């Protein structure tokens, strides 16, 4: 029997064997876009990412491997091939908050989770089941590493007193000579908690066992929505928290439901009572940043803006506005609008949530939009949100202008180094894949251990699934070999095709997935490239077959 017949027979066996080993949790779904989003990272992790010695099977001739990919249909991407927004499409993420640490940009997001009725039909997002915080990071602002989810609330979360974890805010501060990381979140609209960790991705723990801010906190009983925290660590190390929202009946123009409080040196206590802020037509979404010696308080306007309000303040429903002060505690003076409602740019509107931040000397604004929900097979306007970043508009006189929301996004700020080990879940664009945390299995209980932002892998790929990366610098000497850490069973027929510059660009190599795997262990495998690759290129991995997962890769 020739090799191609063997391959065909092996493919028929995949569906029967998919329940074994690292592919045991495949979910059948004819709609690839819907499958991509419904396989949430908040589900239980898979096998351990133990790396075994390098496996290099006898290579199949390149023309035989090329024949496998001939005529295959590429999975449909939700993100445009010229776009950098949204930041990821393998999962949703809302209410973004930016933190810069060690020359790396981290984005923390509310873990929007698809909801289904008793008949399995998708429902609109009620936000009621959200108890995780999604984390991604990047050194170049276009290739994003998916760190998975922080299990913040609920029975598996760090803060078991909380049901939900909405609208996170993350900062770090040096305490006792070591960096300490603080993750603030809202328990729905009923209070604000804080988690701490020794790294940006956790594991996070709850140092208080209860809310940091509740309705028992002085001056907060009348705040309708105790949520949406934002935190500033000032130049002198002092820190401040901004929060609140809600529109009391008859007080649409001046709700008086925003607050600011100084945090204690430990970052998990308040140093004094919160003080009221009076943003015109406040709805929610406190934000804070400092430019020079000026403090900028930003917020979302409500959806009851009158014609008189528009005339006086220049704002409309659901827009991001800003106020300024020479003190972090205010008083703040209203200035104008910096970001219209996302519906103005992407069709579907809804609430508006943002964070202004500086990265490598430039100012940006991150925000969410329902920009790809329909492209992923969901109903437009169903409330599932994705995170964007655009350059913050700053006028010549130093005032803030109106930023335009785009799909293009920001330019790449540095190239990706392919000679360092790259996490497979580092992605610019993709289709037909999911990401999942890997954790040690608790065999005694027969369940997997739930972990914060555990080591992630790319999985659930099928023939035609792909991943793309932007701006990969192979240098002058160039690469001649591709190495990857792969988990597969003995009957899996998998091949990774490597292209440069375009999704259908030049093929520069293949990696055959080894059949020596046990379905549990990640084995380092390698394959020689068809040619030496030099210079800067976009990079694409196209997958053939299924039942295997990818942990890391690099070139040599």
Coordinates of C-alpha atoms in Angstrom, one line a residue:
X1 CA 0.0 0.0 0.0
X2 CA 1.6 3.3 -1.0
X3 CA 2.0 6.2 1.4
X4 CA -0.9 8.3 0.2
X5 CA -3.4 5.4 0.7
X6 CA -2.0 5.0 4.2
X7 CA -2.6 8.7 4.9
X8 CA -6.2 8.4 3.7
X9 CA -6.9 5.4 5.9
X10 CA -5.3 7.2 8.9
X11 CA -7.6 10.2 8.3
X12 CA -10.7 8.0 8.5
X13 CA -9.5 6.8 12.0
X14 CA -9.1 10.3 13.4
X15 CA -12.7 10.8 14.3
X16 CA -12.7 7.4 16.3
X17 CA -9.5 8.2 18.1
X18 CA -10.2 11.9 18.9
X19 CA -11.5 11.0 22.3
X20 CA -8.1 9.8 23.4
X21 CA -5.1 11.7 24.8
X22 CA -4.6 15.4 24.3
X23 CA -7.4 15.6 21.7
X24 CA -10.0 14.2 24.0
X25 CA -12.1 17.3 24.3
X26 CA -12.8 18.0 20.6
X27 CA -16.2 19.5 20.1
X28 CA -18.1 18.9 16.9
X29 CA -19.5 22.0 15.2
X30 CA -20.0 22.7 11.6
X31 CA -19.6 26.4 12.1
X32 CA -15.8 26.9 12.6
X33 CA -16.1 30.5 13.7
X34 CA -18.6 29.6 16.4
X35 CA -16.5 26.7 17.6
X36 CA -13.5 29.0 17.8
X37 CA -15.2 31.2 20.3
X38 CA -17.3 28.6 22.2
X39 CA -14.3 26.5 23.3
X40 CA -13.5 28.9 26.1
X41 CA -10.2 28.8 28.0
X42 CA -12.2 28.9 31.2
X43 CA -12.9 25.2 30.7
X44 CA -10.8 22.6 32.4
X45 CA -7.2 22.4 31.1
X46 CA -5.7 19.4 29.3
X47 CA -2.6 17.2 29.7
X48 CA 0.7 18.4 31.1
X49 CA 3.1 20.1 28.9
X50 CA 6.0 17.8 29.7
X51 CA 8.6 18.1 27.0
X52 CA 10.3 14.9 25.8
X53 CA 13.5 14.6 23.8
X54 CA 13.5 15.7 20.3
X55 CA 11.8 13.4 17.8
X56 CA 12.8 13.6 14.1
X57 CA 10.9 11.1 11.9
X58 CA 12.2 10.1 8.5
X59 CA 11.0 13.0 6.4
X60 CA 8.4 12.6 3.7
X61 CA 9.4 14.1 0.4
X62 CA 8.2 17.7 0.1
X63 CA 6.1 17.1 -3.0
X64 CA 4.1 14.5 -1.1
X65 CA 3.5 16.9 1.8
X66 CA 2.6 19.7 -0.7
X67 CA 0.0 17.4 -2.2
X68 CA -1.8 17.1 1.2
X69 CA -2.4 20.9 1.2
X70 CA -3.4 21.1 -2.5
X71 CA -6.9 22.5 -2.8
X72 CA -7.7 22.6 1.0
X73 CA -10.0 25.4 2.1
X74 CA -8.5 27.8 4.6
X75 CA -10.6 28.5 7.7
X76 CA -12.3 31.8 7.5
X77 CA -10.8 34.6 9.7
X78 CA -12.9 37.1 11.5
X79 CA -10.1 39.7 11.5
X80 CA -9.1 41.4 8.3
X81 CA -5.8 40.5 6.7
X82 CA -4.6 44.1 6.9
X83 CA -6.0 44.7 10.4
X84 CA -4.5 44.8 13.8
X85 CA -7.8 45.2 15.6
X86 CA -9.3 43.4 17.4
X87 CA -6.3 42.1 19.4
X88 CA -7.5 38.5 19.4
X89 CA -10.4 36.5 17.9
X90 CA -9.9 33.1 19.6
X91 CA -11.8 34.5 22.6
X92 CA -13.8 37.6 23.5
X93 CA -12.5 40.2 25.9
X94 CA -14.1 43.4 27.1
X95 CA -13.5 46.4 29.4
X96 CA -9.8 46.4 28.7
X97 CA -7.2 47.8 31.1
X98 CA -3.5 48.3 30.2
X99 CA -0.4 47.8 32.4
X100 CA 3.2 48.1 31.2
X101 CA 5.8 46.0 33.0
X102 CA 9.3 45.0 31.9
X103 CA 8.9 46.7 28.5
X104 CA 5.8 44.5 27.9
X105 CA 2.3 45.6 27.4
X106 CA -0.3 43.6 29.3
X107 CA -4.1 43.9 28.6
X108 CA -6.6 42.6 31.2
X109 CA -10.2 42.1 30.0
X110 CA -13.6 41.0 31.3
X111 CA -13.9 37.4 30.1
X112 CA -17.1 37.7 28.0
X113 CA -18.5 34.1 27.9
X114 CA -21.1 32.9 25.4
X115 CA -24.4 32.0 27.1
X116 CA -26.8 29.4 25.9
X117 CA -30.5 28.6 26.7
X118 CA -31.9 25.2 27.6
X119 CA -32.1 24.3 23.9
X120 CA -28.5 25.1 23.3
X121 CA -29.3 28.3 21.4
X122 CA -27.0 31.3 21.9
X123 CA -28.4 34.1 24.1
X124 CA -27.4 37.7 24.3
X125 CA -24.7 38.5 26.8
X126 CA -26.2 39.1 30.2
X127 CA -22.7 39.3 31.9
X128 CA -24.2 37.2 34.7
X129 CA -21.8 34.2 34.3
X130 CA -18.6 36.1 33.9
X131 CA -16.1 35.2 36.6
X132 CA -12.8 35.2 34.8
X133 CA -10.4 37.9 33.6
X134 CA -8.6 37.3 30.3
X135 CA -4.9 38.3 30.0
X136 CA -2.8 38.9 26.9
X137 CA 0.6 40.6 26.4
X138 CA 2.8 41.9 23.6
X139 CA 6.2 43.5 23.1
X140 CA 5.3 44.8 19.6
X141 CA 1.5 45.7 19.9
X142 CA 0.4 43.4 17.1
X143 CA 1.5 39.8 18.0
X144 CA -0.3 39.0 21.2
X145 CA 0.5 36.1 23.6
X146 CA -2.6 34.6 25.1
X147 CA -2.0 33.9 28.8
X148 CA -5.5 32.5 29.4
X149 CA -7.8 33.5 32.2
X150 CA -7.4 34.6 35.8
X151 CA -10.1 32.7 37.8
X152 CA -11.1 35.7 39.9
X153 CA -14.5 34.9 41.2
X154 CA -16.9 32.0 41.8
X155 CA -16.3 28.6 43.3
X156 CA -13.1 28.1 41.4
X157 CA -11.9 31.7 41.8
X158 CA -9.6 33.4 44.2
X159 CA -12.3 35.6 45.6
X160 CA -15.0 33.0 46.4
X161 CA -17.1 35.7 48.1
X162 CA -17.7 37.2 44.6
X163 CA -20.0 35.9 41.9
X164 CA -18.6 38.0 39.1
X165 CA -15.4 39.7 37.9
X166 CA -16.1 42.6 35.7
X167 CA -14.0 45.5 34.4
X168 CA -10.5 44.8 35.8
X169 CA -7.8 47.3 36.6
X170 CA -4.2 46.1 36.9
X171 CA -1.1 48.0 38.3
X172 CA 2.2 47.0 39.8
X173 CA 4.2 48.6 42.6
X174 CA 7.5 47.8 44.3
X175 CA 6.9 46.7 47.8
X176 CA 9.7 45.6 50.1
X177 CA 12.1 45.7 47.2
X178 CA 10.1 43.4 45.0
X179 CA 7.5 44.0 42.3
X180 CA 4.0 43.2 43.4
X181 CA 1.0 43.0 41.1
X182 CA -2.6 44.1 42.0
X183 CA -5.7 43.2 40.1
X184 CA -8.9 45.1 41.0
X185 CA -12.3 43.9 39.8
X186 CA -16.0 44.5 40.2
X187 CA -18.4 42.0 41.7
X188 CA -21.1 42.9 39.3
X189 CA -22.2 46.4 40.5
X190 CA -22.1 45.5 44.2
X191 CA -18.5 46.0 45.3
X192 CA -14.8 46.1 44.3
X193 CA -12.3 43.4 45.2
X194 CA -8.5 43.1 44.8
X195 CA -6.2 40.2 44.1
X196 CA -2.4 40.1 44.4
X197 CA 0.4 38.2 42.7
X198 CA 4.1 38.1 42.3
X199 CA 3.9 38.1 38.5
X200 CA 1.7 39.8 35.9
X201 CA -0.1 36.6 35.1
X202 CA -0.5 35.2 38.6
X203 CA -1.3 33.0 40.3
X204 CA -3.5 35.5 42.0
X205 CA -4.8 35.3 45.6
X206 CA -7.3 37.2 47.6
X207 CA -5.6 39.0 50.5
X208 CA -8.7 40.3 52.1
X209 CA -11.3 37.6 51.7
X210 CA -14.0 40.3 51.1
X211 CA -14.5 43.5 49.3
X212 CA -12.0 46.4 49.3
X213 CA -14.9 48.8 48.7
X214 CA -18.5 48.0 49.6
X215 CA -21.7 49.9 50.4
X216 CA -20.5 50.1 53.9
X217 CA -17.5 52.2 52.8
X218 CA -18.0 55.8 53.8
X219 CA -19.7 58.0 51.1
X220 CA -20.4 54.9 48.9
X221 CA -23.9 53.9 50.1
X222 CA -25.5 56.2 47.4
X223 CA -23.3 54.9 44.6
X224 CA -25.7 52.9 42.4
X225 CA -23.0 50.9 40.7
X226 CA -19.9 50.1 42.8
X227 CA -17.8 48.9 39.9
X228 CA -15.3 49.9 37.1
X229 CA -12.2 50.6 39.1
X230 CA -9.2 52.5 37.7
X231 CA -5.9 52.9 39.6
X232 CA -3.1 55.3 39.3
X233 CA 0.3 54.9 41.0
X234 CA 1.8 58.4 41.0
X235 CA 5.4 59.4 40.6
X236 CA 6.0 59.4 44.4
X237 CA 4.5 55.9 44.8
X238 CA 1.2 57.0 46.3
X239 CA -1.8 55.3 44.7
X240 CA -5.4 56.3 44.0
X241 CA -8.5 54.3 43.0
X242 CA -11.4 55.7 40.9
X243 CA -14.7 53.9 40.6
X244 CA -18.5 54.1 40.6
X245 CA -21.4 54.8 38.2
X246 CA -25.1 54.7 37.7
X247 CA -27.8 57.3 37.0
X248 CA -30.3 58.2 39.8
X249 CA -33.7 59.1 38.4
X250 CA -33.9 62.8 37.7
X251 CA -30.1 63.3 38.0
X252 CA -29.1 62.4 34.5
X253 CA -27.0 65.5 34.0
X254 CA -25.1 65.2 37.3
X255 CA -25.4 61.7 38.8
X256 CA -22.7 62.3 41.5
X257 CA -22.0 58.6 41.6
X258 CA -18.2 58.7 40.8
X259 CA -15.7 58.4 43.6
X260 CA -11.9 58.7 44.2
X261 CA -10.0 57.5 47.2
X262 CA -6.4 57.3 48.2
X263 CA -5.1 53.7 48.6
X264 CA -2.9 52.7 51.5
X265 CA 0.8 51.9 50.9
X266 CA -0.1 48.2 50.8
X267 CA -2.5 48.8 47.9
X268 CA -5.2 46.7 49.5
X269 CA -6.6 49.3 51.9
X270 CA -8.0 52.8 51.8
X271 CA -6.2 55.8 53.2
X272 CA -9.1 58.0 54.0
X273 CA -12.7 58.2 52.8
X274 CA -13.7 58.3 49.1
X275 CA -14.5 61.8 47.6
X276 CA -17.2 62.5 45.1
X277 CA -16.4 63.5 41.5
X278 CA -19.0 65.2 39.4
X279 CA -18.6 64.2 35.7
X280 CA -21.5 65.6 33.6
X281 CA -23.9 62.9 32.3
X282 CA -21.8 60.1 34.0
X283 CA -22.7 56.6 33.2
X284 CA -19.8 54.3 34.2
X285 CA -16.2 53.4 33.2
X286 CA -13.8 55.5 35.3
X287 CA -10.3 56.0 33.9
X288 CA -7.2 57.8 35.0
X289 CA -3.9 58.8 33.6
X290 CA -1.3 61.5 34.1
X291 CA 0.4 63.5 31.4
X292 CA 3.1 65.8 32.6
X293 CA 1.7 67.4 35.8
X294 CA -1.9 67.1 34.8
X295 CA -4.3 64.3 35.9
X296 CA -6.9 63.2 33.4
X297 CA -10.1 61.6 34.7
X298 CA -12.0 59.8 31.9
X299 CA -15.4 58.2 31.8
X300 CA -18.4 57.1 29.7
X301 CA -21.3 59.4 29.3
X302 CA -24.8 58.0 29.9
X303 CA -27.6 57.3 27.5
X304 CA -29.8 60.2 28.6
X305 CA -27.9 63.1 27.2
X306 CA -30.2 65.9 26.3
X307 CA -29.9 68.4 23.5
X308 CA -29.0 71.0 26.1
X309 CA -26.3 68.7 27.4
X310 CA -24.8 68.3 24.0
X311 CA -24.8 72.0 23.4
X312 CA -23.2 72.7 26.8
X313 CA -20.7 69.9 26.9
X314 CA -20.3 68.7 23.3
X315 CA -21.1 65.1 24.3
X316 CA -23.6 62.5 23.1
X317 CA -24.8 59.1 24.4
X318 CA -22.1 56.6 25.4
X319 CA -19.0 58.6 24.6
X320 CA -15.7 58.7 26.4
X321 CA -15.2 62.1 28.0
X322 CA -12.4 63.7 30.0
X323 CA -11.8 66.1 32.8
X324 CA -8.5 67.5 34.2
X325 CA -7.0 68.5 37.5
X326 CA -3.7 69.4 39.0
X327 CA -4.4 67.0 41.9
X328 CA -5.1 63.2 41.7
X329 CA -8.1 63.8 44.1
X330 CA -9.5 66.7 42.1
X331 CA -11.5 68.8 41.8
X332 CA -11.7 67.9 38.1
X333 CA -12.8 70.3 35.3
X334 CA -14.7 69.0 32.3
X335 CA -12.9 69.3 28.9
X336 CA -14.5 67.3 26.1
X337 CA -14.9 64.0 24.3
X338 CA -12.0 61.7 23.3
X339 CA -13.8 58.6 21.9
X340 CA -17.3 58.4 20.4
X341 CA -19.4 55.4 20.9
X342 CA -18.0 52.3 19.1
X343 CA -21.3 52.0 17.2
X344 CA -20.2 55.1 15.2
X345 CA -17.3 53.1 13.7
X346 CA -18.4 49.4 13.8
X347 CA -22.2 49.4 13.5
X348 CA -23.1 47.7 16.8
X349 CA -23.1 50.2 19.7
X350 CA -23.7 49.4 23.3
X351 CA -21.6 50.5 26.3
X352 CA -18.2 52.1 25.9
X353 CA -15.2 51.2 28.1
X354 CA -11.6 52.3 27.7
X355 CA -8.2 52.8 29.2
X356 CA -5.6 55.5 28.2
X357 CA -2.0 54.4 28.6
X358 CA 1.6 55.2 27.5
X359 CA 3.9 52.6 25.9
X360 CA 7.4 53.5 24.9
X361 CA 6.7 57.2 24.9
X362 CA 3.5 57.1 22.8
X363 CA -0.1 57.5 24.1
X364 CA -2.8 55.0 23.2
X365 CA -6.4 54.2 24.0
X366 CA -7.7 50.7 24.4
X367 CA -11.5 50.1 24.2
X368 CA -13.9 47.3 23.3
X369 CA -16.3 47.0 20.4
X370 CA -18.7 44.4 18.9
X371 CA -16.5 44.5 15.8
X372 CA -16.3 40.8 14.9
X373 CA -19.2 39.2 16.7
X374 CA -21.2 38.7 13.5
X375 CA -18.1 37.4 11.6
X376 CA -17.8 34.7 14.3
X377 CA -21.3 33.5 13.6
X378 CA -23.1 35.4 16.4
X379 CA -25.9 37.8 16.0
X380 CA -24.8 41.3 15.5
X381 CA -25.4 43.3 18.6
X382 CA -25.6 40.3 20.9
X383 CA -23.2 41.9 23.4
X384 CA -20.0 39.9 23.0
X385 CA -17.1 42.3 22.8
X386 CA -13.5 42.4 21.5
X387 CA -10.6 44.6 22.5
X388 CA -9.0 47.3 20.2
X389 CA -6.1 49.7 20.5
X390 CA -5.7 53.0 18.6
X391 CA -3.4 55.9 18.9
X392 CA -4.7 58.6 21.2
X393 CA -5.5 61.8 19.4
X394 CA -3.6 64.8 21.0
X395 CA -4.0 68.3 19.6
X396 CA -1.1 70.6 19.0
X397 CA -2.0 72.7 22.1
X398 CA -1.8 69.6 24.3
X399 CA -5.6 69.1 24.7
X400 CA -7.0 65.7 23.8
X401 CA -8.8 65.3 20.4
X402 CA -11.4 62.8 19.3
X403 CA -9.8 59.4 18.6
X404 CA -11.3 57.4 15.7
X405 CA -11.9 53.7 16.3
X406 CA -10.4 51.6 13.5
X407 CA -9.9 48.0 12.4
X408 CA -6.4 48.9 11.2
X409 CA -5.2 49.7 14.7
X410 CA -1.6 50.7 15.6
X411 CA 1.7 50.0 13.9
X412 CA 4.0 47.3 15.0
X413 CA 6.6 48.6 17.5
X414 CA 9.5 46.2 17.0
X415 CA 10.0 42.8 15.3
X416 CA 9.4 39.3 16.6
X417 CA 12.5 37.2 17.2
X418 CA 12.0 33.7 15.8
X419 CA 15.2 32.3 17.3
X420 CA 13.8 32.6 20.9
X421 CA 11.2 30.1 22.0
X422 CA 7.9 31.5 21.0
X423 CA 4.6 30.5 22.7
X424 CA 2.4 28.9 20.0
X425 CA -0.5 31.0 21.3
X426 CA 1.4 34.2 20.3
X427 CA -0.9 35.3 17.5
X428 CA -1.6 38.2 15.2
X429 CA -4.4 36.6 13.2
X430 CA -5.9 33.1 13.1
X431 CA -8.8 31.0 12.2
X432 CA -10.0 27.6 13.2
X433 CA -8.0 27.2 16.4
X434 CA -8.6 27.5 20.1
X435 CA -6.2 28.1 23.0
X436 CA -6.3 26.1 26.3
X437 CA -4.4 26.1 29.5
X438 CA -2.3 23.1 30.4
X439 CA -2.2 21.9 34.0
X440 CA -1.3 18.8 35.9
X441 CA -4.2 16.3 36.1
X442 CA -5.5 15.2 39.4
X443 CA -5.8 11.5 38.7
X444 CA -7.2 10.7 42.1
X445 CA -10.2 12.9 41.7
X446 CA -10.4 12.4 38.0
X447 CA -10.5 16.1 37.3
X448 CA -8.1 18.7 36.0
X449 CA -6.6 21.3 38.3
X450 CA -7.9 24.8 37.5
X451 CA -5.1 27.3 37.4
X452 CA -4.6 31.0 36.7
X453 CA -3.1 31.8 33.3
X454 CA -1.4 28.4 33.1
X455 CA 0.9 27.4 30.2
X456 CA -1.3 27.7 27.1
X457 CA -1.3 25.6 24.0
X458 CA -2.9 25.9 20.6
X459 CA -5.3 23.1 19.8
X460 CA -8.5 22.0 18.1
X461 CA -7.0 22.8 14.7
X462 CA -8.3 20.9 11.7
X463 CA -7.2 20.8 8.1
X464 CA -7.2 24.4 6.9
X465 CA -6.8 26.1 10.3
X466 CA -4.0 28.6 10.5
X467 CA -2.1 31.1 12.6
X468 CA -0.4 34.3 11.3
X469 CA 2.3 36.5 12.8
X470 CA 3.5 39.9 11.7
X471 CA 7.0 41.3 11.3
X472 CA 9.2 38.2 12.1
X473 CA 12.9 39.1 11.7
X474 CA 15.0 36.2 10.5
X475 CA 18.1 38.4 10.2
X476 CA 20.9 38.2 7.6
X477 CA 22.2 34.8 8.4
X478 CA 18.7 33.2 8.2
X479 CA 16.9 30.1 9.4
X480 CA 17.3 26.6 8.0
X481 CA 15.2 24.6 10.5
X482 CA 11.9 24.8 12.4
X483 CA 11.4 23.3 15.8
X484 CA 8.1 22.9 17.7
X485 CA 6.8 21.2 20.9
X486 CA 3.8 19.1 19.8
X487 CA 1.5 16.7 21.6
X488 CA -0.1 13.9 19.5
X489 CA -1.1 10.3 19.7
X490 CA 0.3 7.4 17.7
X491 CA -2.4 7.4 15.0
X492 CA -2.5 11.2 14.3
X493 CA -1.6 12.3 10.8
X494 CA -0.6 16.0 11.2
X495 CA 1.5 18.3 9.2
X496 CA 2.3 22.0 9.7
X497 CA 3.0 24.0 6.5
X498 CA 5.1 27.2 6.9
X499 CA 4.6 30.1 4.5
X500 CA 6.0 33.6 4.5
X501 CA 4.6 37.1 3.6
X502 CA 1.0 36.0 2.8
X503 CA -1.4 33.3 3.8
X504 CA -0.9 31.9 0.4
X505 CA 2.7 33.0 0.1
X506 CA 5.8 31.0 -0.6
X507 CA 6.1 27.7 1.2
X508 CA 9.4 27.5 3.0
X509 CA 9.0 24.3 5.0
X510 CA 6.9 21.6 6.7
X511 CA 6.8 19.9 10.0
X512 CA 5.4 16.4 10.2
X513 CA 3.8 15.6 13.5
X514 CA 5.6 12.5 15.0
X515 CA 3.6 9.3 15.5
X516 CA 5.8 8.5 18.5
X517 CA 3.7 10.5 20.9
X518 CA 1.6 9.1 23.7
X519 CA -1.2 11.7 23.5
X520 CA -0.1 13.2 26.8
X521 CA 3.5 14.4 26.4
X522 CA 4.7 17.4 24.4
X523 CA 7.6 16.2 22.2
X524 CA 10.1 18.6 20.6
X525 CA 10.1 17.9 16.9
X526 CA 12.0 19.5 14.0
X527 CA 12.1 19.8 10.3
X528 CA 14.5 21.3 7.8
X529 CA 13.3 24.2 5.8
X530 CA 13.1 24.0 2.0
X531 CA 15.3 27.2 1.8
X532 CA 17.1 29.5 4.0
X533 CA 14.8 32.3 5.2
X534 CA 16.4 35.7 5.8
X535 CA 15.0 39.2 6.4
X536 CA 11.7 40.4 7.8
X537 CA 8.5 38.5 6.9
X538 CA 5.0 37.9 8.0
X539 CA 4.8 34.2 9.0
X540 CA 1.9 31.7 8.6
X541 CA 1.4 28.2 9.9
X542 CA -1.3 26.2 8.1
X543 CA -2.4 22.9 9.8
X544 CA -3.3 19.6 8.2
X545 CA -5.1 16.9 10.1
X546 CA -6.4 17.1 13.7
X547 CA -5.9 15.6 17.1
X548 CA -2.7 17.3 18.0
X549 CA -1.8 20.5 19.9
X550 CA 1.1 22.9 19.7
X551 CA 2.9 24.4 22.8
X552 CA 6.0 26.4 21.5
X553 CA 8.1 26.9 18.4
X554 CA 11.3 28.5 17.2
X555 CA 13.7 28.5 14.2
X556 CA 17.3 27.6 14.0

